[in-house]
mmCIF file with all atom_site columns, C-alpha atoms and ligand atoms in Angstrom:
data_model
loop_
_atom_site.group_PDB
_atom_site.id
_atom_site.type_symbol
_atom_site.label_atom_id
_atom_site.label_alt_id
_atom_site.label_comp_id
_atom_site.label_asym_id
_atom_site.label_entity_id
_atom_site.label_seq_id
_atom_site.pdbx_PDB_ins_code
_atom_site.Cartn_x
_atom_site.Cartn_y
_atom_site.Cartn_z
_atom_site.occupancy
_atom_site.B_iso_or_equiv
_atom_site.pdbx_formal_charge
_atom_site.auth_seq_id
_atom_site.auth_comp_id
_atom_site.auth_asym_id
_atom_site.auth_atom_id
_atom_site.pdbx_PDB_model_num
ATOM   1   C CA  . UNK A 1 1   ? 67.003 19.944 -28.567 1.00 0.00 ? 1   UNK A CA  1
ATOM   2   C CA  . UNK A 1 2   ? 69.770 21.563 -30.750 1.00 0.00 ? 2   UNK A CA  1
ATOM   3   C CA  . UNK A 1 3   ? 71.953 23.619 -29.496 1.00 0.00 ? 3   UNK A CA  1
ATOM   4   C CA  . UNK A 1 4   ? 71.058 27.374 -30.203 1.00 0.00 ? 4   UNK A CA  1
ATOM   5   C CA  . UNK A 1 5   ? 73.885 30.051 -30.772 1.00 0.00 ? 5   UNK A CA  1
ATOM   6   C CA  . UNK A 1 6   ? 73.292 33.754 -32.300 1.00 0.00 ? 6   UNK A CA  1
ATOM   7   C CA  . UNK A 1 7   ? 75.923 34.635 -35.424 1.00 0.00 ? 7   UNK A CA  1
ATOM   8   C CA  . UNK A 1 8   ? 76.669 38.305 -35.191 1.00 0.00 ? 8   UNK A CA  1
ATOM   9   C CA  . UNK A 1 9   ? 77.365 40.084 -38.641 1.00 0.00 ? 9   UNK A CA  1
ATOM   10  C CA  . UNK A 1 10  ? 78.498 43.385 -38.236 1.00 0.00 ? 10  UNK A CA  1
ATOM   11  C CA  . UNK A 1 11  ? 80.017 45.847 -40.838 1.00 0.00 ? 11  UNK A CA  1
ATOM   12  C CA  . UNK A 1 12  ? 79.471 48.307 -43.336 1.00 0.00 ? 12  UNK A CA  1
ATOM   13  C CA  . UNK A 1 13  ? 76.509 49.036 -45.576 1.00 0.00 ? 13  UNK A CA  1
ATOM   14  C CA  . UNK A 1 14  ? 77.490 46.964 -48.311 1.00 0.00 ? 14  UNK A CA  1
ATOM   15  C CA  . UNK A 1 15  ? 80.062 45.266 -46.734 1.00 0.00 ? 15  UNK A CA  1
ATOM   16  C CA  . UNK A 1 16  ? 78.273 41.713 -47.491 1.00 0.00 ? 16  UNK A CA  1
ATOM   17  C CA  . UNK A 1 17  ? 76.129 40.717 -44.269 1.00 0.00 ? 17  UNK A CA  1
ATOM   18  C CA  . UNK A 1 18  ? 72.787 39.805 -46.055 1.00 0.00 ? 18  UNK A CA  1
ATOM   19  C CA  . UNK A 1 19  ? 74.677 38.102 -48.886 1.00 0.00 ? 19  UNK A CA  1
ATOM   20  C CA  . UNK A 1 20  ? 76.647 36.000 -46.552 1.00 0.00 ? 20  UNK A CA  1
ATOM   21  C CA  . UNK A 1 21  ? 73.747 35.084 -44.597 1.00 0.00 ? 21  UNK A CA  1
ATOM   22  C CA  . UNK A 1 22  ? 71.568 33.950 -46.914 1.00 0.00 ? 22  UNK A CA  1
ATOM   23  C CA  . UNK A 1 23  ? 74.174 31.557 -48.556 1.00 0.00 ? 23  UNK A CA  1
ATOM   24  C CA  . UNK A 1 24  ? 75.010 30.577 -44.932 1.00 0.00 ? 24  UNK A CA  1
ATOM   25  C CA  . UNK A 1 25  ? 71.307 29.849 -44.375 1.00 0.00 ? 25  UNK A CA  1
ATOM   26  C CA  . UNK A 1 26  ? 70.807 26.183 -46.195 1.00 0.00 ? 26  UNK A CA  1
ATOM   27  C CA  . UNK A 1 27  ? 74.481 25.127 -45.021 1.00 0.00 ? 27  UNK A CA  1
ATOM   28  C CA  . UNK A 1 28  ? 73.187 25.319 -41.700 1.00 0.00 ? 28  UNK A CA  1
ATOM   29  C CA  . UNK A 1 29  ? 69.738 23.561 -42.556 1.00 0.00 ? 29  UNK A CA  1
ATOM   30  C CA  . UNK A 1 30  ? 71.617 20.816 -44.011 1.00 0.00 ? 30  UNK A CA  1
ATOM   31  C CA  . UNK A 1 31  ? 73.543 20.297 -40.837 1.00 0.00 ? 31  UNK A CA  1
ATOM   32  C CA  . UNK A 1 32  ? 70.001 20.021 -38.961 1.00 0.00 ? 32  UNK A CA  1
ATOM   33  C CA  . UNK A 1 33  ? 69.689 23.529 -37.694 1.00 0.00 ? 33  UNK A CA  1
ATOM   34  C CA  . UNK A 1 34  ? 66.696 25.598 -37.301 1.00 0.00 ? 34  UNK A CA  1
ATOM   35  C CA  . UNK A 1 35  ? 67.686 28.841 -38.412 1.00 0.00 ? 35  UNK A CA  1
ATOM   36  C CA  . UNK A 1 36  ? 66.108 32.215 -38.400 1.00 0.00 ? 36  UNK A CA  1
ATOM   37  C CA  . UNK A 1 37  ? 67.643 35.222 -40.066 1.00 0.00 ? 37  UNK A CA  1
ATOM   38  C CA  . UNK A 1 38  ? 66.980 38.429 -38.474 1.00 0.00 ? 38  UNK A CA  1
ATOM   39  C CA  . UNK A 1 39  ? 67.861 40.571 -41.195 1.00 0.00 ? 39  UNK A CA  1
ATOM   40  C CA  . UNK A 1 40  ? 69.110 44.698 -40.418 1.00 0.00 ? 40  UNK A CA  1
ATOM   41  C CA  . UNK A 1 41  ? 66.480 46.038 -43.208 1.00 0.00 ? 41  UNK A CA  1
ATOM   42  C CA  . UNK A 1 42  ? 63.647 43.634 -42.726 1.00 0.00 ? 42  UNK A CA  1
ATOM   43  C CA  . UNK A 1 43  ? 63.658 44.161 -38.604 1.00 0.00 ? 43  UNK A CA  1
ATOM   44  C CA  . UNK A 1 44  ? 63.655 48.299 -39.431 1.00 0.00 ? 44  UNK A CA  1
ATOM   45  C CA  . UNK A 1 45  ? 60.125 47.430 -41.729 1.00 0.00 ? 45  UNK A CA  1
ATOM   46  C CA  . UNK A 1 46  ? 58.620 45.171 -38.685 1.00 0.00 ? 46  UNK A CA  1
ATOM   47  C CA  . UNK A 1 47  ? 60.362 44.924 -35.494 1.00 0.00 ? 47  UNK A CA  1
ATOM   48  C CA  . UNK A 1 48  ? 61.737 48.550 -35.407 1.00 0.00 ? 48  UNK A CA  1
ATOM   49  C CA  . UNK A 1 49  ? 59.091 50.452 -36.964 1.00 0.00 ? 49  UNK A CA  1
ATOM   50  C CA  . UNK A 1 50  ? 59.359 54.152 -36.211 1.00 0.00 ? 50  UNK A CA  1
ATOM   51  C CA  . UNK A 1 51  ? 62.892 54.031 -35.045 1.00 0.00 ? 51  UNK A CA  1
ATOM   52  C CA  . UNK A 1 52  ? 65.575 56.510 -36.813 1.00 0.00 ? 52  UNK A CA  1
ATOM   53  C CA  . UNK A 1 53  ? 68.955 56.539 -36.809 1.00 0.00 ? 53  UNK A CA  1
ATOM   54  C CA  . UNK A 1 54  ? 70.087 58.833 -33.898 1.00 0.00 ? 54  UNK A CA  1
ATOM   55  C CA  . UNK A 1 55  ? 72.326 56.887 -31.705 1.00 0.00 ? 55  UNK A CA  1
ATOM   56  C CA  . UNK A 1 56  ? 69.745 56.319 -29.744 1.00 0.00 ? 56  UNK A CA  1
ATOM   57  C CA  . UNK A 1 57  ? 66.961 54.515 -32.398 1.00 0.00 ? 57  UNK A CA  1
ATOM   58  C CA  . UNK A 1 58  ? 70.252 52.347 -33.021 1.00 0.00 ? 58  UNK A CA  1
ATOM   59  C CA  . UNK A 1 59  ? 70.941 51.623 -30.052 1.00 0.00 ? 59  UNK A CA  1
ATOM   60  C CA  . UNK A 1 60  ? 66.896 50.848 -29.211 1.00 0.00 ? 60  UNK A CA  1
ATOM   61  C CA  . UNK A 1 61  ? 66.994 48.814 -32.850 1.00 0.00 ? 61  UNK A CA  1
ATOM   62  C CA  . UNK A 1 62  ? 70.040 46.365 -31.760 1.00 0.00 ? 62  UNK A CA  1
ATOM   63  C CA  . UNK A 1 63  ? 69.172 45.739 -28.263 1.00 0.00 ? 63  UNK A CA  1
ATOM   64  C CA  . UNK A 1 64  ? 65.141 44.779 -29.952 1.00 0.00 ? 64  UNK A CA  1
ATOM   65  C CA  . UNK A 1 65  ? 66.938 42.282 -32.197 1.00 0.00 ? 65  UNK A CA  1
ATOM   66  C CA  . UNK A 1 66  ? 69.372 40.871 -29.654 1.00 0.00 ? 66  UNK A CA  1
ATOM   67  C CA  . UNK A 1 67  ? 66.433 40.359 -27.318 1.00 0.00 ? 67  UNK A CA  1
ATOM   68  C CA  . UNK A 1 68  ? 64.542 38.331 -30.234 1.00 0.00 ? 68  UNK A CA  1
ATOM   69  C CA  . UNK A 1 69  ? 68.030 36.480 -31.261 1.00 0.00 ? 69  UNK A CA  1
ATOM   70  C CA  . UNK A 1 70  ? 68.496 35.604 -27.437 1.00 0.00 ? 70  UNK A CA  1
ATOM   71  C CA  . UNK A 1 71  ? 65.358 33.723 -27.168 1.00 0.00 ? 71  UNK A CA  1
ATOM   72  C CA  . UNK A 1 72  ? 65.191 31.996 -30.492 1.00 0.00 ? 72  UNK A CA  1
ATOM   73  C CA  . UNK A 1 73  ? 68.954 30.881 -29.395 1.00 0.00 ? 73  UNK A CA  1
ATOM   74  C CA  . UNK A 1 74  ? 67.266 29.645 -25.905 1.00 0.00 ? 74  UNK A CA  1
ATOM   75  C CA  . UNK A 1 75  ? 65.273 27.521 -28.165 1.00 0.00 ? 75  UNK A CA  1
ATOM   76  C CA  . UNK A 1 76  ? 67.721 26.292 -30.137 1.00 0.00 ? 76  UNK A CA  1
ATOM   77  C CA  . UNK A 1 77  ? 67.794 28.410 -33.016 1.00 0.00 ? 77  UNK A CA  1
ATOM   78  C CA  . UNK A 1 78  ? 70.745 29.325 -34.795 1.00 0.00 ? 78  UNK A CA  1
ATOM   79  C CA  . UNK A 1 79  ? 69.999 33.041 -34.834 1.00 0.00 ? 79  UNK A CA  1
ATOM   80  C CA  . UNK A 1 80  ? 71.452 34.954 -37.485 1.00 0.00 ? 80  UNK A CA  1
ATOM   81  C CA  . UNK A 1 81  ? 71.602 38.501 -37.073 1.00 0.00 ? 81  UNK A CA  1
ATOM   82  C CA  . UNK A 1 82  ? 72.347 40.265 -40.113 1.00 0.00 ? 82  UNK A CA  1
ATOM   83  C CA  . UNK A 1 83  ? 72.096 44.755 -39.310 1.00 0.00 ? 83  UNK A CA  1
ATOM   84  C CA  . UNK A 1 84  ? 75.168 47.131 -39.672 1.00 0.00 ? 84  UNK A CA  1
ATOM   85  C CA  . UNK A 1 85  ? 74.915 47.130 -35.346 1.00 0.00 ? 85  UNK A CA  1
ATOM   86  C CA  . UNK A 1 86  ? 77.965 50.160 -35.710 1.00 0.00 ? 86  UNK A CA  1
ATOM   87  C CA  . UNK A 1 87  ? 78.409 50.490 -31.919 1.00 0.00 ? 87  UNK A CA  1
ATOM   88  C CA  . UNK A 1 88  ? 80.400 48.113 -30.068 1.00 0.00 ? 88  UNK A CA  1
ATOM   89  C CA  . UNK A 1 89  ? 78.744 48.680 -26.617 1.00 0.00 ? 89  UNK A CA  1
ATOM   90  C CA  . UNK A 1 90  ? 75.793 47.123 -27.762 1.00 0.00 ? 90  UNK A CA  1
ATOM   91  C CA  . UNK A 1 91  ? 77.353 44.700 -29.329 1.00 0.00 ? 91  UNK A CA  1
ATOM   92  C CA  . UNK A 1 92  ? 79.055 43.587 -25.916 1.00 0.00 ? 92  UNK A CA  1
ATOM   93  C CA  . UNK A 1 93  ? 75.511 44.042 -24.310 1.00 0.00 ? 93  UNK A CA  1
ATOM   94  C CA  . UNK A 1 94  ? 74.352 41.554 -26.569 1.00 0.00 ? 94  UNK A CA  1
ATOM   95  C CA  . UNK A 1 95  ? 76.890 39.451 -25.513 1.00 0.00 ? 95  UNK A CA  1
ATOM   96  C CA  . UNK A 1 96  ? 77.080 39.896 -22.137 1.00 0.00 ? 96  UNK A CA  1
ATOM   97  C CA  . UNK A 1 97  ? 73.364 38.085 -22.386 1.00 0.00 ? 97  UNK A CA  1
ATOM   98  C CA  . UNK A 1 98  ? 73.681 35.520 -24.612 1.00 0.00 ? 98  UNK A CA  1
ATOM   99  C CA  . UNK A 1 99  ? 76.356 32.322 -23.901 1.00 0.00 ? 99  UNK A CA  1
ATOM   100 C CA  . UNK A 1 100 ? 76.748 31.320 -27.728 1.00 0.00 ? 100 UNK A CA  1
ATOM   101 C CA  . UNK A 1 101 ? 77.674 34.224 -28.946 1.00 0.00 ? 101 UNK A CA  1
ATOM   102 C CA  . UNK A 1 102 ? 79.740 34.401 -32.088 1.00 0.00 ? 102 UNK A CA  1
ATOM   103 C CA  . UNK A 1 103 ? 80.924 38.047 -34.010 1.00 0.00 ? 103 UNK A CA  1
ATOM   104 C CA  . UNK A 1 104 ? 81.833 37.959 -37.381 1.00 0.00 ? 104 UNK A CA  1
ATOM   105 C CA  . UNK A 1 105 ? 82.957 40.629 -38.871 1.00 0.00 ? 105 UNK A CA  1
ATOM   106 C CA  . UNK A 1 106 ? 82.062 41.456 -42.198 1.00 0.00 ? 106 UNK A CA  1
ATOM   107 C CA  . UNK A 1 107 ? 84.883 43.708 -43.190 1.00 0.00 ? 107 UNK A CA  1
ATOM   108 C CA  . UNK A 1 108 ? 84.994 45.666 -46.727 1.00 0.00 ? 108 UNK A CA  1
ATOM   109 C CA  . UNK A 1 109 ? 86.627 49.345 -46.628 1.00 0.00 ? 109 UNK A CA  1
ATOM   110 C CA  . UNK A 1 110 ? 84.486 52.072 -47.328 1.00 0.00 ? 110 UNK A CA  1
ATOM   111 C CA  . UNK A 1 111 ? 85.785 52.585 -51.177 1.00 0.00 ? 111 UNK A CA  1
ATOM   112 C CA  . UNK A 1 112 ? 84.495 48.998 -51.734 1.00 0.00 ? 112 UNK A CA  1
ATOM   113 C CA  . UNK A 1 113 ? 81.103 49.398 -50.394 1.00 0.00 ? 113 UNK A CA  1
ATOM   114 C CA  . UNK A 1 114 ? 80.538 52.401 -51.371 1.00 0.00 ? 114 UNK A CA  1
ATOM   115 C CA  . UNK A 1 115 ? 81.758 51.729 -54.900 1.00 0.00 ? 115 UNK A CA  1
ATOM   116 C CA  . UNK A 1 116 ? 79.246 48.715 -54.407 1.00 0.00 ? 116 UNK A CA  1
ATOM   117 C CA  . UNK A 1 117 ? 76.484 50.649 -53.338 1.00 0.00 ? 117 UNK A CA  1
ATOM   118 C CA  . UNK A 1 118 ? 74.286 47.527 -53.952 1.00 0.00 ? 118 UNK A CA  1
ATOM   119 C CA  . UNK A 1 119 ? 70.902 49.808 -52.483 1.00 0.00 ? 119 UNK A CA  1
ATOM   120 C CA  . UNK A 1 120 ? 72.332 53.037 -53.695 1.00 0.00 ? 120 UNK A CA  1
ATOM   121 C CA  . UNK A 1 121 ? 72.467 54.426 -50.222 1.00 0.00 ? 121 UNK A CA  1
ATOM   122 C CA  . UNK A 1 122 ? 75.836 56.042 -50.049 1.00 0.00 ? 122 UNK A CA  1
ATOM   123 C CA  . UNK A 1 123 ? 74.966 58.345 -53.399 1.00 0.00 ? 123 UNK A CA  1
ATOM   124 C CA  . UNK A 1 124 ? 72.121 59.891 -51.458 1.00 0.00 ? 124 UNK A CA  1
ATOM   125 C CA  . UNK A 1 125 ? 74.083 60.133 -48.444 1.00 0.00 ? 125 UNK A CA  1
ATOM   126 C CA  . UNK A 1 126 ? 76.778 61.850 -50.006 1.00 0.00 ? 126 UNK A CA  1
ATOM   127 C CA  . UNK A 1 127 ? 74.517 63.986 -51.829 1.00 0.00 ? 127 UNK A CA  1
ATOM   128 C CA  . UNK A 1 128 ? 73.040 65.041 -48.234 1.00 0.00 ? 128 UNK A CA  1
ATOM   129 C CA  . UNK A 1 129 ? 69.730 63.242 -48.483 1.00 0.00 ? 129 UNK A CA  1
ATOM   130 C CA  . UNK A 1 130 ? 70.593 60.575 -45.931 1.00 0.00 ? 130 UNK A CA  1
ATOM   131 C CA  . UNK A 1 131 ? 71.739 62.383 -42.552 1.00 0.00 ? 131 UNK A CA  1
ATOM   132 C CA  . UNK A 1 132 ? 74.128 60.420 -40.446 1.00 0.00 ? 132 UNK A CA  1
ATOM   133 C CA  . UNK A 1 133 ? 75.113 57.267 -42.277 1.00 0.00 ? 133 UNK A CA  1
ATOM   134 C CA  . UNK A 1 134 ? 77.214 55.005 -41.132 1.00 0.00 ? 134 UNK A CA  1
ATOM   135 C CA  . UNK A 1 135 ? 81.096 55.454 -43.046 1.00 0.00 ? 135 UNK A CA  1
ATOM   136 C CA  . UNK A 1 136 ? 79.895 58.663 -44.159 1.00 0.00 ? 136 UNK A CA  1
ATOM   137 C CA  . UNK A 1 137 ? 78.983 61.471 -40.839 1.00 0.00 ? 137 UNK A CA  1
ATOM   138 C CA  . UNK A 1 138 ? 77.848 58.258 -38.336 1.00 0.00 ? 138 UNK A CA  1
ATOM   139 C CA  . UNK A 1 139 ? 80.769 56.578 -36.794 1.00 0.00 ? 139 UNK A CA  1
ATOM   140 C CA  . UNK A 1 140 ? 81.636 52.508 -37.418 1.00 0.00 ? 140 UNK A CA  1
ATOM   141 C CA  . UNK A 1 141 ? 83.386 51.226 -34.898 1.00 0.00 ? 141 UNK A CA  1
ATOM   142 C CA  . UNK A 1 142 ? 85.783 47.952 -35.769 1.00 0.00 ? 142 UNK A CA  1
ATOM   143 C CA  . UNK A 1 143 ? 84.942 44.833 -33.559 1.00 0.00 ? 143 UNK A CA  1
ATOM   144 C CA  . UNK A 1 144 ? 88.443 44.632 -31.824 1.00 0.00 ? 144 UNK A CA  1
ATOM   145 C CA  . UNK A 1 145 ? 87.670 40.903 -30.913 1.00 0.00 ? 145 UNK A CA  1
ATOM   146 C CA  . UNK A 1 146 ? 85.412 39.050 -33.407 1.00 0.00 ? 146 UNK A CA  1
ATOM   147 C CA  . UNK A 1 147 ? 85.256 35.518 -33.623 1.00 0.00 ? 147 UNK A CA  1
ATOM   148 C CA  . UNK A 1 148 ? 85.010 36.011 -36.857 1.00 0.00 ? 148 UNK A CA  1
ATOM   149 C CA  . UNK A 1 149 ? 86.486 37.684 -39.927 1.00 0.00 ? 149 UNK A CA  1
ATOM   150 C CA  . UNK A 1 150 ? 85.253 37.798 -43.386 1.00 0.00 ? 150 UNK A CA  1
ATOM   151 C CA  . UNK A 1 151 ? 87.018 39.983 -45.533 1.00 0.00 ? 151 UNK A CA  1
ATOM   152 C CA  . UNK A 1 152 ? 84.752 40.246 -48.474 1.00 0.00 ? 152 UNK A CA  1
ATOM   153 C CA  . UNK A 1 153 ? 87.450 42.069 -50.914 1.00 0.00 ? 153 UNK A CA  1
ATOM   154 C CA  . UNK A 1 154 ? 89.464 39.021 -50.588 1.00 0.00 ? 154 UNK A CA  1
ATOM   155 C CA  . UNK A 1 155 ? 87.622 36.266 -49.848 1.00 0.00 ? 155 UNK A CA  1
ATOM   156 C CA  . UNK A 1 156 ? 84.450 34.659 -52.254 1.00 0.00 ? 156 UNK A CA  1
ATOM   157 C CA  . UNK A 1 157 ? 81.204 34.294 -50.693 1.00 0.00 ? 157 UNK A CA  1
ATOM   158 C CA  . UNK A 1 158 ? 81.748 30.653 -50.533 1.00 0.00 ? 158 UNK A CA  1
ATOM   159 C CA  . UNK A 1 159 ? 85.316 30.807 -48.565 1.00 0.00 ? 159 UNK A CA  1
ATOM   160 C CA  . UNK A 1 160 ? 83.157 33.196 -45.900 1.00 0.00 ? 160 UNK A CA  1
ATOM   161 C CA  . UNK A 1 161 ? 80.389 30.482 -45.695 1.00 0.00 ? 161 UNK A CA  1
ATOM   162 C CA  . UNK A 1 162 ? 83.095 28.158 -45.596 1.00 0.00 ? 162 UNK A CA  1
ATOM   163 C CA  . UNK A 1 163 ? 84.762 29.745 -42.624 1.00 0.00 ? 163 UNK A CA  1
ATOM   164 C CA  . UNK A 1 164 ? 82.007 30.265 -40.598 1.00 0.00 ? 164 UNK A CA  1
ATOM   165 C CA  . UNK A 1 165 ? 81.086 26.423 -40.665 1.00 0.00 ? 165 UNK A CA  1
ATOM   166 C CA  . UNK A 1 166 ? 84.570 25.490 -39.718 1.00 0.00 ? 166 UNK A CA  1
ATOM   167 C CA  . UNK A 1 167 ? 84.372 27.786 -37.003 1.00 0.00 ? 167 UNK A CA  1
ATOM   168 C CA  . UNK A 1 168 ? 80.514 26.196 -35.535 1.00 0.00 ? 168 UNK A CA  1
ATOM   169 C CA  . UNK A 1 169 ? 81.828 23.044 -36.116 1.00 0.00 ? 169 UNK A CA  1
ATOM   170 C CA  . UNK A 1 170 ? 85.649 24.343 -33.324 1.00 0.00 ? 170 UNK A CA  1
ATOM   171 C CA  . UNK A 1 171 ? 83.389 25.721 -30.920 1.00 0.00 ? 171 UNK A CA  1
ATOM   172 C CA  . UNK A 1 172 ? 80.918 22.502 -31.384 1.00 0.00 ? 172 UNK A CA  1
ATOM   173 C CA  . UNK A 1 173 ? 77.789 24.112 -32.338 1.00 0.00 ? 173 UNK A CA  1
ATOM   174 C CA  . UNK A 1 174 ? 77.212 22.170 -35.784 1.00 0.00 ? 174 UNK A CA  1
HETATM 175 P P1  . LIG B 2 .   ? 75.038 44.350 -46.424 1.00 0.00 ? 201 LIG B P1  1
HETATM 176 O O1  . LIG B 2 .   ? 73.984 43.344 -46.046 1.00 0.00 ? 201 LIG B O1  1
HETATM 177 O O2  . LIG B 2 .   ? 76.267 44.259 -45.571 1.00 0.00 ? 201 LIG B O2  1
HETATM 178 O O3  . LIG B 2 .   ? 74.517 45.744 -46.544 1.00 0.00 ? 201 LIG B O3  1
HETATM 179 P P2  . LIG B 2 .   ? 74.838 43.126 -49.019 1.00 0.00 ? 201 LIG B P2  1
HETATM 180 O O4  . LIG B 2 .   ? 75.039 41.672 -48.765 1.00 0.00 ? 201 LIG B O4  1
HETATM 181 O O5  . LIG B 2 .   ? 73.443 43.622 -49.220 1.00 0.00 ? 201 LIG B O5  1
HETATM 182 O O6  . LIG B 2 .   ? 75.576 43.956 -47.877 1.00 0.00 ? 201 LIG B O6  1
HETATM 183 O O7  . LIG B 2 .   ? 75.689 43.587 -50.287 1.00 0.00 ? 201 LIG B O7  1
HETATM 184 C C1  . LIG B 2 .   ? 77.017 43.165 -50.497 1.00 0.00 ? 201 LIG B C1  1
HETATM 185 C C2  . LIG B 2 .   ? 77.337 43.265 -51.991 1.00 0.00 ? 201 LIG B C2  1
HETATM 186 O O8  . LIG B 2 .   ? 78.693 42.909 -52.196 1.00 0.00 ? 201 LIG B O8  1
HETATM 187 C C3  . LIG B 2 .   ? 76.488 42.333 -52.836 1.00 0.00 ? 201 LIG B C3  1
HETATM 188 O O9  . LIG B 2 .   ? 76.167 42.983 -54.037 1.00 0.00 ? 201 LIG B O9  1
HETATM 189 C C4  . LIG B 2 .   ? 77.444 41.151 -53.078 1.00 0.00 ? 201 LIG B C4  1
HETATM 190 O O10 . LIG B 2 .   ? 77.147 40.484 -54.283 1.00 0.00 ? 201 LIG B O10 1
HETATM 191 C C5  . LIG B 2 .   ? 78.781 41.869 -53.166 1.00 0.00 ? 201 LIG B C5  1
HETATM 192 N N1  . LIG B 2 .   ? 79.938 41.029 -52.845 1.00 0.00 ? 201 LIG B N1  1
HETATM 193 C C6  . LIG B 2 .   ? 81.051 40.954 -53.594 1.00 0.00 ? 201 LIG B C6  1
HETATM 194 N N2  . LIG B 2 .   ? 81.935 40.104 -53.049 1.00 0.00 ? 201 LIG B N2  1
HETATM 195 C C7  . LIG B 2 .   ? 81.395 39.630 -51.929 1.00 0.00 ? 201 LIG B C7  1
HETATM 196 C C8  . LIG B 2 .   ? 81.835 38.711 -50.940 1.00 0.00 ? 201 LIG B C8  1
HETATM 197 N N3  . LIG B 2 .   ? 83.032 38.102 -51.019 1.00 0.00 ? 201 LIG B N3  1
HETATM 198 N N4  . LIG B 2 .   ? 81.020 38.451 -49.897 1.00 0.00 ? 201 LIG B N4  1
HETATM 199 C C9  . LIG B 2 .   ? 79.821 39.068 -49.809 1.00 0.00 ? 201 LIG B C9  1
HETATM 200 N N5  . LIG B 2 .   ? 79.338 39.951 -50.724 1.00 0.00 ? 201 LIG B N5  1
HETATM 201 C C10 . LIG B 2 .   ? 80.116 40.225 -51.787 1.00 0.00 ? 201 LIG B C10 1
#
């Protein structure tokens, strides 16, 4: 059996996690990996139905998907995990459970996303129809120690991509 691992994305709303992910995807299939994409959105329609966005519905949310990302990594799925997870507690939880564990860091300054506003999110929260979003009155807290960065103002989609593989391919899990 392949090796499983879980990719982390963490950043911003915006900041390029889904995008990334999804052109990571077939890279990985190519390579001979079973991959499953637990995407932030899709997990709140399924997964996390019901669940806000008090700090404790987030904190309930991440710890659901790092549960499911553990055990598709047990099986060897490369588990991609692709929600703005803003608190780095539970990111470290995560961790703390899961050997292959690998943050990147998808890292885009609030202008930027916001200027993006790819779902049009940050006009309703700044318009006070969204309480406590993330950038805007919910904290983000920085990964201090990522294994990854991608730094989506400067870097293309493909250099990210690009990155990551090199990366799976160092710590030998492609
Ligand atoms: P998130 O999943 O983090 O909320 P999305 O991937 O949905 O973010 O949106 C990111 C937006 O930024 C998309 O519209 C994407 O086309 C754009 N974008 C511009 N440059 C990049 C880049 N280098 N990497 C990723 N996304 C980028």
């Amino acid at each position: 059996m392949e090796q499983g691992f879980i990719l982390w994305f963490t950043g911003l709303s915006g900041s390029g996690k889904t995008t990334i992910s999804k052109a990571l995807e077939p890279e990985l299939k190519a390579r001979g990996c079973k991959v499953e994409i637990l995407d932030g959105d899709v997990v709140r329609t399924h997964l996390s139905k019901g669940l806000g966005f008090s700090k404790e519905d987030r904190d309930t949310n991440i710890r659901r998907i790092g549960f499911v990302a553990h055990l598709l990594s047990r099986n060897g799925v490369a588990a991609i995990t692709a929600a703005i997870s803003p608190y780095q507690a539970i990111r470290d939880e995560v961790r703390a459970m899961e050997p292959n564990f690998v943050e990147i860091y998808v890292k885009a300054t609030l202008e930027v996303c916001e200027s993006r506003d790819v779902k049009g999110l940050y006009a309703k929260a700044r318009a006070g129809e969204i309480k406590g979003f993330t950038g805007i009155d919910d904290p983000y807290e920085e990964p201090p120690n990522p294994e990854i960065i991608c730094d989506t103002e400067r870097e293309s989609v493909g250099e990210s991509v690009k990155k990551i593989l090199t990366k799976l391919e160092l710590l030998g899990y492609i």
